């Protein structure tokens, strides 16, 4: 089982980072719409720019395993904060499921914070 750990960590990093990288690039293509949604939810629209940076740069950091702990910590925080802001609605079961999914993804990122990106990463190659 230990021989599978590096591959499992690489697979986990790819799967967990992909959605944030893609989401960041999608936001670039529709900034006005996302800003409008953020403002509707009481979040200043200017926060779209740091949001895009965190999603793309944090996602890439986790994906390649360079400064992965920092990227993972930022994305874990992002998941919790955005989940509470956009999905906390106890009267709507689907929104609560989305909130709990955000929390679960944050938990996955915290494993990267604790364990690092693994051997099959830029940091892992350094030793």
CSV table of N, CA, C and O in Angstrom, one decimal:
chain,number,residue,atom,x,y,z
A,1,UNK,N,0.8,-1.2,0.0
A,1,UNK,CA,0.0,0.0,0.0
A,1,UNK,C,0.9,1.3,0.0
A,1,UNK,O,0.5,2.2,-0.6
A,2,UNK,N,2.0,1.2,0.7
A,2,UNK,CA,2.9,2.4,0.8
A,2,UNK,C,3.4,2.8,-0.6
A,2,UNK,O,3.6,4.0,-0.9
A,3,UNK,N,3.5,1.8,-1.5
A,3,UNK,CA,4.0,2.2,-2.9
A,3,UNK,C,2.9,3.0,-3.7
A,3,UNK,O,3.3,3.7,-4.6
A,4,UNK,N,1.7,2.8,-3.3
A,4,UNK,CA,0.6,3.6,-3.9
A,4,UNK,C,0.5,5.0,-3.4
A,4,UNK,O,-0.2,5.8,-4.1
A,5,UNK,N,1.0,5.3,-2.3
A,5,UNK,CA,0.9,6.6,-1.7
A,5,UNK,C,1.3,7.8,-2.6
A,5,UNK,O,0.5,8.8,-2.7
A,6,UNK,N,2.4,7.8,-3.2
A,6,UNK,CA,2.8,8.9,-4.1
A,6,UNK,C,1.8,9.1,-5.2
A,6,UNK,O,1.4,10.2,-5.5
A,7,UNK,N,1.3,8.0,-5.8
A,7,UNK,CA,0.3,8.1,-6.9
A,7,UNK,C,-1.0,8.6,-6.4
A,7,UNK,O,-1.7,9.4,-7.0
A,8,UNK,N,-1.4,8.1,-5.2
A,8,UNK,CA,-2.6,8.6,-4.6
A,8,UNK,C,-2.6,10.1,-4.3
A,8,UNK,O,-3.5,10.8,-4.5
A,9,UNK,N,-1.4,10.5,-3.8
A,9,UNK,CA,-1.3,11.9,-3.5
A,9,UNK,C,-1.3,12.8,-4.7
A,9,UNK,O,-1.9,13.9,-4.8
A,10,UNK,N,-0.7,12.3,-5.8
A,10,UNK,CA,-0.7,13.0,-7.1
A,10,UNK,C,-2.1,13.1,-7.6
A,10,UNK,O,-2.6,14.1,-8.0
A,11,UNK,N,-2.8,11.9,-7.6
A,11,UNK,CA,-4.2,11.9,-8.1
A,11,UNK,C,-5.1,12.8,-7.3
A,11,UNK,O,-5.9,13.5,-7.9
A,12,UNK,N,-4.9,12.8,-6.0
A,12,UNK,CA,-5.7,13.7,-5.1
A,12,UNK,C,-5.4,15.2,-5.4
A,12,UNK,O,-6.4,16.0,-5.5
A,13,UNK,N,-4.2,15.5,-5.6
A,13,UNK,CA,-3.9,16.9,-6.0
A,13,UNK,C,-4.5,17.3,-7.3
A,13,UNK,O,-5.0,18.4,-7.5
A,14,UNK,N,-4.4,16.4,-8.3
A,14,UNK,CA,-5.0,16.7,-9.6
A,14,UNK,C,-6.5,16.9,-9.5
A,14,UNK,O,-7.0,17.9,-10.0
A,15,UNK,N,-7.1,16.0,-8.8
A,15,UNK,CA,-8.6,16.1,-8.7
A,15,UNK,C,-9.1,17.3,-7.9
A,15,UNK,O,-10.1,17.9,-8.3
A,16,UNK,N,-8.4,17.6,-6.8
A,16,UNK,CA,-8.9,18.7,-6.0
A,16,UNK,C,-8.5,20.0,-6.5
A,16,UNK,O,-9.2,21.0,-6.3
A,17,UNK,N,-7.5,20.1,-7.3
A,17,UNK,CA,-7.1,21.4,-7.8
A,17,UNK,C,-7.8,21.8,-9.1
A,17,UNK,O,-8.0,23.0,-9.4
A,18,UNK,N,-8.2,20.8,-9.9
A,18,UNK,CA,-8.7,21.0,-11.2
A,18,UNK,C,-9.9,21.9,-11.2
A,18,UNK,O,-10.0,22.9,-12.0
A,19,UNK,N,-10.8,21.7,-10.3
A,19,UNK,CA,-12.1,22.5,-10.3
A,19,UNK,C,-11.8,24.0,-10.0
A,19,UNK,O,-12.5,24.9,-10.5
A,20,UNK,N,-10.8,24.2,-9.2
A,20,UNK,CA,-10.5,25.6,-8.8
A,20,UNK,C,-9.8,26.3,-10.0
A,20,UNK,O,-10.0,27.5,-10.2
A,21,UNK,N,-8.9,25.6,-10.6
A,21,UNK,CA,-8.2,26.2,-11.8
A,21,UNK,C,-9.2,26.5,-12.9
A,21,UNK,O,-9.2,27.7,-13.4
A,22,UNK,N,-10.1,25.6,-13.2
A,22,UNK,CA,-11.1,25.8,-14.2
A,22,UNK,C,-12.1,26.9,-13.8
A,22,UNK,O,-12.5,27.7,-14.6
A,23,UNK,N,-12.5,26.9,-12.5
A,23,UNK,CA,-13.4,27.9,-12.1
A,23,UNK,C,-12.8,29.3,-12.2
A,23,UNK,O,-13.5,30.3,-12.5
A,24,UNK,N,-11.5,29.5,-11.8
A,24,UNK,CA,-10.9,30.8,-11.9
A,24,UNK,C,-10.8,31.2,-13.4
A,24,UNK,O,-11.1,32.4,-13.7
A,25,UNK,N,-10.5,30.4,-14.3
A,25,UNK,CA,-10.5,30.8,-15.7
A,25,UNK,C,-11.9,31.1,-16.2
A,25,UNK,O,-12.1,32.0,-17.1
A,26,UNK,N,-12.9,30.3,-15.8
A,26,UNK,CA,-14.3,30.6,-16.2
A,26,UNK,C,-14.7,32.0,-15.7
A,26,UNK,O,-15.4,32.7,-16.4
A,27,UNK,N,-14.3,32.3,-14.5
A,27,UNK,CA,-14.6,33.7,-13.9
A,27,UNK,C,-14.0,34.8,-14.8
A,27,UNK,O,-14.6,35.8,-14.9
A,28,UNK,N,-12.8,34.5,-15.3
A,28,UNK,CA,-12.1,35.5,-16.2
A,28,UNK,C,-13.0,35.8,-17.4
A,28,UNK,O,-13.0,36.9,-17.9
A,29,UNK,N,-13.7,34.8,-17.9
A,29,UNK,CA,-14.5,35.0,-19.1
A,29,UNK,C,-15.9,35.6,-18.8
A,29,UNK,O,-16.6,35.9,-19.7
A,30,UNK,N,-16.2,35.7,-17.5
A,30,UNK,CA,-17.5,36.2,-17.2
A,30,UNK,C,-17.5,37.0,-15.9
A,30,UNK,O,-18.3,36.8,-15.0
A,31,UNK,N,-16.5,38.0,-15.8
A,31,UNK,CA,-16.3,38.7,-14.6
A,31,UNK,C,-17.6,39.5,-14.2
A,31,UNK,O,-17.9,39.5,-13.0
A,32,UNK,N,-18.2,40.2,-15.1
A,32,UNK,CA,-19.4,41.0,-14.8
A,32,UNK,C,-20.5,40.2,-14.1
A,32,UNK,O,-21.1,40.6,-13.1
A,33,UNK,N,-20.8,39.0,-14.7
A,33,UNK,CA,-21.8,38.2,-14.2
A,33,UNK,C,-21.5,37.7,-12.8
A,33,UNK,O,-22.4,37.7,-11.9
A,34,UNK,N,-20.3,37.3,-12.6
A,34,UNK,CA,-19.9,36.8,-11.2
A,34,UNK,C,-19.9,37.9,-10.2
A,34,UNK,O,-20.3,37.8,-9.1
A,35,UNK,N,-19.4,39.1,-10.7
A,35,UNK,CA,-19.4,40.3,-9.8
A,35,UNK,C,-20.9,40.6,-9.3
A,35,UNK,O,-21.1,40.9,-8.2
A,36,UNK,N,-21.8,40.5,-10.3
A,36,UNK,CA,-23.2,40.8,-10.0
A,36,UNK,C,-23.8,39.8,-9.0
A,36,UNK,O,-24.5,40.2,-8.0
A,37,UNK,N,-23.4,38.5,-9.1
A,37,UNK,CA,-23.9,37.5,-8.2
A,37,UNK,C,-23.3,37.8,-6.8
A,37,UNK,O,-24.0,37.7,-5.8
A,38,UNK,N,-22.0,38.1,-6.8
A,38,UNK,CA,-21.3,38.4,-5.5
A,38,UNK,C,-22.0,39.6,-4.8
A,38,UNK,O,-22.3,39.5,-3.6
A,39,UNK,N,-22.3,40.6,-5.5
A,39,UNK,CA,-22.9,41.8,-5.0
A,39,UNK,C,-24.3,41.5,-4.5
A,39,UNK,O,-24.7,42.0,-3.4
A,40,UNK,N,-25.0,40.7,-5.2
A,40,UNK,CA,-26.4,40.3,-4.8
A,40,UNK,C,-26.3,39.6,-3.4
A,40,UNK,O,-27.2,39.6,-2.6
A,41,UNK,N,-25.2,38.9,-3.2
A,41,UNK,CA,-25.0,38.1,-1.9
A,41,UNK,C,-24.4,39.0,-0.8
A,41,UNK,O,-24.1,38.5,0.2
A,42,UNK,N,-24.1,40.2,-1.1
A,42,UNK,CA,-23.6,41.2,-0.1
A,42,UNK,C,-22.1,41.2,-0.1
A,42,UNK,O,-21.5,41.7,0.9
A,43,UNK,N,-21.4,40.7,-1.1
A,43,UNK,CA,-20.0,40.6,-1.2
A,43,UNK,C,-19.5,41.7,-2.2
A,43,UNK,O,-20.0,41.7,-3.3
A,44,UNK,N,-18.6,42.5,-1.8
A,44,UNK,CA,-18.1,43.6,-2.8
A,44,UNK,C,-17.6,42.9,-4.1
A,44,UNK,O,-16.8,42.0,-4.0
A,45,UNK,N,-18.0,43.5,-5.2
A,45,UNK,CA,-17.7,42.9,-6.5
A,45,UNK,C,-16.2,43.0,-6.8
A,45,UNK,O,-15.7,42.1,-7.6
A,46,UNK,N,-15.5,43.9,-6.2
A,46,UNK,CA,-14.0,44.0,-6.4
A,46,UNK,C,-13.3,42.8,-5.9
A,46,UNK,O,-12.1,42.5,-6.4
A,47,UNK,N,-13.9,42.0,-5.1
A,47,UNK,CA,-13.2,40.8,-4.5
A,47,UNK,C,-13.1,39.7,-5.6
A,47,UNK,O,-12.5,38.7,-5.4
A,48,UNK,N,-13.7,39.9,-6.8
A,48,UNK,CA,-13.6,38.9,-7.8
A,48,UNK,C,-12.1,38.7,-8.2
A,48,UNK,O,-11.7,37.6,-8.5
A,49,UNK,N,-11.4,39.8,-8.2
A,49,UNK,CA,-10.0,39.7,-8.7
A,49,UNK,C,-9.1,38.9,-7.7
A,49,UNK,O,-8.4,38.0,-8.2
A,50,UNK,N,-9.1,39.1,-6.4
A,50,UNK,CA,-8.4,38.2,-5.5
A,50,UNK,C,-9.0,36.8,-5.5
A,50,UNK,O,-8.2,35.8,-5.4
A,51,UNK,N,-10.3,36.6,-5.8
A,51,UNK,CA,-10.9,35.3,-5.9
A,51,UNK,C,-10.3,34.5,-7.0
A,51,UNK,O,-9.9,33.4,-6.9
A,52,UNK,N,-10.2,35.2,-8.2
A,52,UNK,CA,-9.6,34.5,-9.4
A,52,UNK,C,-8.1,34.2,-9.1
A,52,UNK,O,-7.7,33.1,-9.4
A,53,UNK,N,-7.4,35.1,-8.5
A,53,UNK,CA,-6.0,34.8,-8.2
A,53,UNK,C,-5.8,33.6,-7.3
A,53,UNK,O,-5.0,32.7,-7.5
A,54,UNK,N,-6.6,33.5,-6.2
A,54,UNK,CA,-6.6,32.4,-5.3
A,54,UNK,C,-6.9,31.1,-5.9
A,54,UNK,O,-6.2,30.1,-5.8
A,55,UNK,N,-8.0,31.1,-6.7
A,55,UNK,CA,-8.4,29.9,-7.4
A,55,UNK,C,-7.4,29.4,-8.4
A,55,UNK,O,-7.0,28.2,-8.4
A,56,UNK,N,-6.9,30.3,-9.2
A,56,UNK,CA,-5.9,29.9,-10.3
A,56,UNK,C,-4.5,29.6,-9.7
A,56,UNK,O,-4.0,28.5,-9.9
A,57,UNK,N,-4.0,30.5,-9.0
A,57,UNK,CA,-2.6,30.4,-8.4
A,57,UNK,C,-2.6,29.3,-7.3
A,57,UNK,O,-1.7,28.5,-7.3
A,58,UNK,N,-3.6,29.3,-6.4
A,58,UNK,CA,-3.6,28.3,-5.4
A,58,UNK,C,-3.8,26.9,-6.0
A,58,UNK,O,-3.2,25.9,-5.6
A,59,UNK,N,-4.7,26.8,-7.0
A,59,UNK,CA,-4.9,25.5,-7.7
A,59,UNK,C,-3.7,25.0,-8.4
A,59,UNK,O,-3.3,23.8,-8.3
A,60,UNK,N,-3.0,25.9,-9.1
A,60,UNK,CA,-1.7,25.5,-9.8
A,60,UNK,C,-0.7,25.1,-8.7
A,60,UNK,O,0.1,24.1,-9.0
A,61,UNK,N,-0.6,25.8,-7.6
A,61,UNK,CA,0.4,25.5,-6.6
A,61,UNK,C,0.2,24.1,-6.1
A,61,UNK,O,1.1,23.3,-5.9
A,62,UNK,N,-1.1,23.7,-5.8
A,62,UNK,CA,-1.4,22.4,-5.4
A,62,UNK,C,-1.2,21.4,-6.5
A,62,UNK,O,-0.6,20.3,-6.2
A,63,UNK,N,-1.6,21.7,-7.7
A,63,UNK,CA,-1.4,20.8,-8.8
A,63,UNK,C,0.0,20.3,-9.0
A,63,UNK,O,0.3,19.1,-9.1
A,64,UNK,N,0.9,21.3,-9.1
A,64,UNK,CA,2.3,21.0,-9.4
A,64,UNK,C,3.1,20.7,-8.1
A,64,UNK,O,4.3,20.1,-8.2
A,65,UNK,N,2.6,21.0,-7.0
A,65,UNK,CA,3.3,20.7,-5.7
A,65,UNK,C,4.4,21.7,-5.4
A,65,UNK,O,5.5,21.3,-4.9
A,66,UNK,N,4.2,22.9,-5.8
A,66,UNK,CA,5.2,24.0,-5.4
A,66,UNK,C,4.5,25.0,-4.5
A,66,UNK,O,3.5,25.6,-5.0
A,67,UNK,N,5.0,25.2,-3.3
A,67,UNK,CA,4.3,26.0,-2.3
A,67,UNK,C,2.8,25.5,-2.1
A,67,UNK,O,1.9,26.2,-1.9
A,68,UNK,N,2.7,24.2,-2.2
A,68,UNK,CA,1.4,23.5,-2.1
A,68,UNK,C,0.7,23.7,-0.8
A,68,UNK,O,-0.5,23.8,-0.8
A,69,UNK,N,1.4,23.7,0.3
A,69,UNK,CA,0.8,23.9,1.6
A,69,UNK,C,0.2,25.3,1.7
A,69,UNK,O,-0.9,25.5,2.2
A,70,UNK,N,0.8,26.3,1.2
A,70,UNK,CA,0.3,27.7,1.2
A,70,UNK,C,-1.0,27.7,0.3
A,70,UNK,O,-2.0,28.3,0.7
A,71,UNK,N,-0.9,27.2,-0.9
A,71,UNK,CA,-2.0,27.2,-1.8
A,71,UNK,C,-3.2,26.4,-1.2
A,71,UNK,O,-4.3,26.9,-1.3
A,72,UNK,N,-2.9,25.3,-0.6
A,72,UNK,CA,-4.0,24.5,0.0
A,72,UNK,C,-4.6,25.2,1.2
A,72,UNK,O,-5.8,25.1,1.3
A,73,UNK,N,-3.8,25.9,2.0
A,73,UNK,CA,-4.4,26.6,3.1
A,73,UNK,C,-5.3,27.8,2.6
A,73,UNK,O,-6.4,28.0,3.1
A,74,UNK,N,-4.8,28.5,1.6
A,74,UNK,CA,-5.7,29.5,1.0
A,74,UNK,C,-7.0,29.0,0.5
A,74,UNK,O,-8.0,29.6,0.7
A,75,UNK,N,-6.9,27.9,-0.3
A,75,UNK,CA,-8.1,27.3,-0.9
A,75,UNK,C,-9.0,26.7,0.2
A,75,UNK,O,-10.2,26.7,0.0
A,76,UNK,N,-8.4,26.2,1.3
A,76,UNK,CA,-9.3,25.6,2.4
A,76,UNK,C,-10.1,26.8,3.0
A,76,UNK,O,-11.3,26.7,3.2
A,77,UNK,N,-9.4,27.9,3.2
A,77,UNK,CA,-10.1,29.1,3.8
A,77,UNK,C,-11.1,29.6,2.8
A,77,UNK,O,-12.3,29.9,3.2
A,78,UNK,N,-10.8,29.6,1.6
A,78,UNK,CA,-11.7,30.1,0.5
A,78,UNK,C,-13.0,29.2,0.5
A,78,UNK,O,-14.1,29.7,0.4
A,79,UNK,N,-12.8,27.9,0.6
A,79,UNK,CA,-13.9,27.0,0.6
A,79,UNK,C,-14.9,27.2,1.8
A,79,UNK,O,-16.1,27.2,1.6
A,80,UNK,N,-14.3,27.4,3.0
A,80,UNK,CA,-15.1,27.6,4.2
A,80,UNK,C,-15.8,28.9,4.1
A,80,UNK,O,-17.1,29.0,4.3
A,81,UNK,N,-15.1,30.0,3.8
A,81,UNK,CA,-15.7,31.3,3.7
A,81,UNK,C,-16.8,31.4,2.6
A,81,UNK,O,-17.9,31.9,2.9
A,82,UNK,N,-16.4,31.0,1.4
A,82,UNK,CA,-17.4,31.1,0.3
A,82,UNK,C,-18.6,30.2,0.6
A,82,UNK,O,-19.7,30.5,0.2
A,83,UNK,N,-18.3,29.0,1.2
A,83,UNK,CA,-19.4,28.1,1.5
A,83,UNK,C,-20.4,28.8,2.5
A,83,UNK,O,-21.7,28.7,2.2
A,84,UNK,N,-19.9,29.4,3.5
A,84,UNK,CA,-20.8,30.0,4.5
A,84,UNK,C,-21.6,31.2,3.8
A,84,UNK,O,-22.8,31.4,4.0
A,85,UNK,N,-20.9,32.0,3.0
A,85,UNK,CA,-21.5,33.2,2.4
A,85,UNK,C,-22.5,32.8,1.4
A,85,UNK,O,-23.6,33.3,1.4
A,86,UNK,N,-22.2,31.8,0.5
A,86,UNK,CA,-23.1,31.6,-0.6
A,86,UNK,C,-24.0,30.4,-0.4
A,86,UNK,O,-25.0,30.2,-1.2
A,87,UNK,N,-23.8,29.5,0.5
A,87,UNK,CA,-24.6,28.3,0.7
A,87,UNK,C,-25.3,28.1,2.0
A,87,UNK,O,-26.0,27.1,2.1
A,88,UNK,N,-25.0,28.9,3.0
A,88,UNK,CA,-25.6,28.6,4.3
A,88,UNK,C,-27.1,29.1,4.3
A,88,UNK,O,-27.4,30.3,4.3
A,89,UNK,N,-27.9,28.1,4.1
A,89,UNK,CA,-29.4,28.4,4.1
A,89,UNK,C,-30.0,27.1,4.7
A,89,UNK,O,-30.4,26.2,3.9
A,90,UNK,N,-30.2,27.0,6.0
A,90,UNK,CA,-30.8,25.8,6.6
A,90,UNK,C,-32.2,25.4,6.1
A,90,UNK,O,-32.6,24.3,6.2
A,91,UNK,N,-32.9,26.4,5.4
A,91,UNK,CA,-34.2,26.1,4.9
A,91,UNK,C,-34.1,25.4,3.5
A,91,UNK,O,-35.1,24.9,3.0
A,92,UNK,N,-32.9,25.3,2.9
A,92,UNK,CA,-32.7,24.8,1.6
A,92,UNK,C,-31.7,23.6,1.7
A,92,UNK,O,-30.5,23.8,1.8
A,93,UNK,N,-32.2,22.4,1.6
A,93,UNK,CA,-31.4,21.2,1.7
A,93,UNK,C,-30.3,21.2,0.7
A,93,UNK,O,-29.1,20.8,1.0
A,94,UNK,N,-30.5,21.6,-0.6
A,94,UNK,CA,-29.5,21.6,-1.6
A,94,UNK,C,-28.4,22.6,-1.3
A,94,UNK,O,-27.2,22.3,-1.5
A,95,UNK,N,-28.7,23.7,-0.7
A,95,UNK,CA,-27.7,24.7,-0.4
A,95,UNK,C,-26.8,24.1,0.8
A,95,UNK,O,-25.6,24.3,0.8
A,96,UNK,N,-27.5,23.5,1.7
A,96,UNK,CA,-26.7,22.9,2.9
A,96,UNK,C,-25.8,21.8,2.4
A,96,UNK,O,-24.7,21.6,2.9
A,97,UNK,N,-26.3,21.0,1.4
A,97,UNK,CA,-25.4,19.9,0.8
A,97,UNK,C,-24.2,20.6,0.2
A,97,UNK,O,-23.0,20.1,0.4
A,98,UNK,N,-24.4,21.7,-0.5
A,98,UNK,CA,-23.3,22.4,-1.2
A,98,UNK,C,-22.3,23.0,-0.1
A,98,UNK,O,-21.1,22.9,-0.3
A,99,UNK,N,-22.9,23.5,1.0
A,99,UNK,CA,-22.0,24.0,2.1
A,99,UNK,C,-21.2,22.8,2.7
A,99,UNK,O,-20.0,23.0,2.8
A,100,UNK,N,-21.8,21.7,2.9
A,100,UNK,CA,-21.0,20.6,3.4
A,100,UNK,C,-20.0,20.0,2.4
A,100,UNK,O,-18.9,19.6,2.8
A,101,UNK,N,-20.3,20.1,1.1
A,101,UNK,CA,-19.3,19.8,0.1
A,101,UNK,C,-18.1,20.7,0.2
A,101,UNK,O,-16.9,20.3,0.1
A,102,UNK,N,-18.4,22.0,0.4
A,102,UNK,CA,-17.3,23.0,0.5
A,102,UNK,C,-16.4,22.6,1.8
A,102,UNK,O,-15.2,22.7,1.7
A,103,UNK,N,-17.1,22.3,2.8
A,103,UNK,CA,-16.3,21.9,4.0
A,103,UNK,C,-15.5,20.6,3.8
A,103,UNK,O,-14.4,20.5,4.3
A,104,UNK,N,-16.0,19.7,3.1
A,104,UNK,CA,-15.3,18.4,2.8
A,104,UNK,C,-14.1,18.7,1.9
A,104,UNK,O,-13.0,18.2,2.1
A,105,UNK,N,-14.2,19.6,0.9
A,105,UNK,CA,-13.1,20.0,0.1
A,105,UNK,C,-12.1,20.7,0.9
A,105,UNK,O,-10.8,20.4,0.7
A,106,UNK,N,-12.5,21.6,1.8
A,106,UNK,CA,-11.5,22.2,2.7
A,106,UNK,C,-10.8,21.2,3.5
A,106,UNK,O,-9.6,21.3,3.7
A,107,UNK,N,-11.5,20.2,4.0
A,107,UNK,CA,-10.8,19.1,4.7
A,107,UNK,C,-9.7,18.4,3.9
A,107,UNK,O,-8.6,18.1,4.3
A,108,UNK,N,-10.0,18.2,2.6
A,108,UNK,CA,-9.0,17.6,1.7
A,108,UNK,C,-7.8,18.5,1.6
A,108,UNK,O,-6.6,18.0,1.6
A,109,UNK,N,-8.0,19.8,1.4
A,109,UNK,CA,-6.9,20.7,1.4
A,109,UNK,C,-6.1,20.7,2.7
A,109,UNK,O,-4.9,20.8,2.6
A,110,UNK,N,-6.8,20.6,3.8
A,110,UNK,CA,-6.0,20.5,5.1
A,110,UNK,C,-5.1,19.3,5.2
A,110,UNK,O,-4.1,19.4,5.8
A,111,UNK,N,-5.5,18.2,4.5
A,111,UNK,CA,-4.6,17.1,4.5
A,111,UNK,C,-3.3,17.4,3.7
A,111,UNK,O,-2.2,17.0,4.1
A,112,UNK,N,-3.4,18.2,2.6
A,112,UNK,CA,-2.2,18.7,1.9
A,112,UNK,C,-1.4,19.6,2.8
A,112,UNK,O,-0.2,19.5,2.8
A,113,UNK,N,-2.1,20.5,3.5
A,113,UNK,CA,-1.3,21.3,4.5
A,113,UNK,C,-0.6,20.5,5.5
A,113,UNK,O,0.6,20.8,5.8
A,114,UNK,N,-1.2,19.4,6.0
A,114,UNK,CA,-0.5,18.6,7.0
A,114,UNK,C,0.6,17.7,6.5
A,114,UNK,O,1.6,17.6,7.1
A,115,UNK,N,0.3,17.1,5.3
A,115,UNK,CA,1.2,16.1,4.8
A,115,UNK,C,2.2,16.6,3.7
A,115,UNK,O,3.1,15.9,3.3
A,116,UNK,N,1.9,17.7,3.1
A,116,UNK,CA,2.7,18.2,2.0
A,116,UNK,C,2.2,17.5,0.7
A,116,UNK,O,1.2,16.7,0.7
A,117,UNK,N,2.8,17.9,-0.4
A,117,UNK,CA,2.3,17.4,-1.7
A,117,UNK,C,2.7,16.0,-2.1
A,117,UNK,O,2.2,15.5,-3.1
A,118,UNK,N,3.6,15.5,-1.4
A,118,UNK,CA,4.1,14.1,-1.8
A,118,UNK,C,5.3,14.1,-2.7
A,118,UNK,O,5.8,15.1,-3.1
A,119,UNK,N,5.8,12.9,-2.9
A,119,UNK,CA,7.0,12.7,-3.7
A,119,UNK,C,6.9,13.1,-5.1
A,119,UNK,O,7.9,13.6,-5.7
A,120,UNK,N,5.7,12.9,-5.7
A,120,UNK,CA,5.6,13.2,-7.1
A,120,UNK,C,5.1,14.7,-7.3
A,120,UNK,O,4.0,15.0,-7.7
A,121,UNK,N,6.0,15.6,-6.9
A,121,UNK,CA,5.7,17.0,-6.9
A,121,UNK,C,7.0,17.8,-7.1
A,121,UNK,O,8.1,17.2,-6.9
A,122,UNK,N,6.9,19.1,-7.4
A,122,UNK,CA,8.2,19.9,-7.4
A,122,UNK,C,8.9,19.9,-6.1
A,122,UNK,O,10.1,19.7,-6.0
A,123,UNK,N,8.1,20.0,-5.0
A,123,UNK,CA,8.7,20.0,-3.7
A,123,UNK,C,9.3,18.6,-3.3
A,123,UNK,O,10.3,18.5,-2.7
A,124,UNK,N,8.6,17.6,-3.8
A,124,UNK,CA,9.0,16.2,-3.5
A,124,UNK,C,10.4,15.9,-4.2
A,124,UNK,O,11.2,15.1,-3.7
A,125,UNK,N,10.6,16.5,-5.4
A,125,UNK,CA,11.8,16.3,-6.1
A,125,UNK,C,13.0,16.9,-5.4
A,125,UNK,O,14.1,16.5,-5.6
A,126,UNK,N,12.7,18.0,-4.7
A,126,UNK,CA,13.8,18.7,-4.0
A,126,UNK,C,14.3,17.9,-2.8
A,126,UNK,O,15.4,18.1,-2.3
A,127,UNK,N,13.4,17.1,-2.3
A,127,UNK,CA,13.8,16.3,-1.1
A,127,UNK,C,13.2,16.8,0.1
A,127,UNK,O,13.2,16.9,1.1
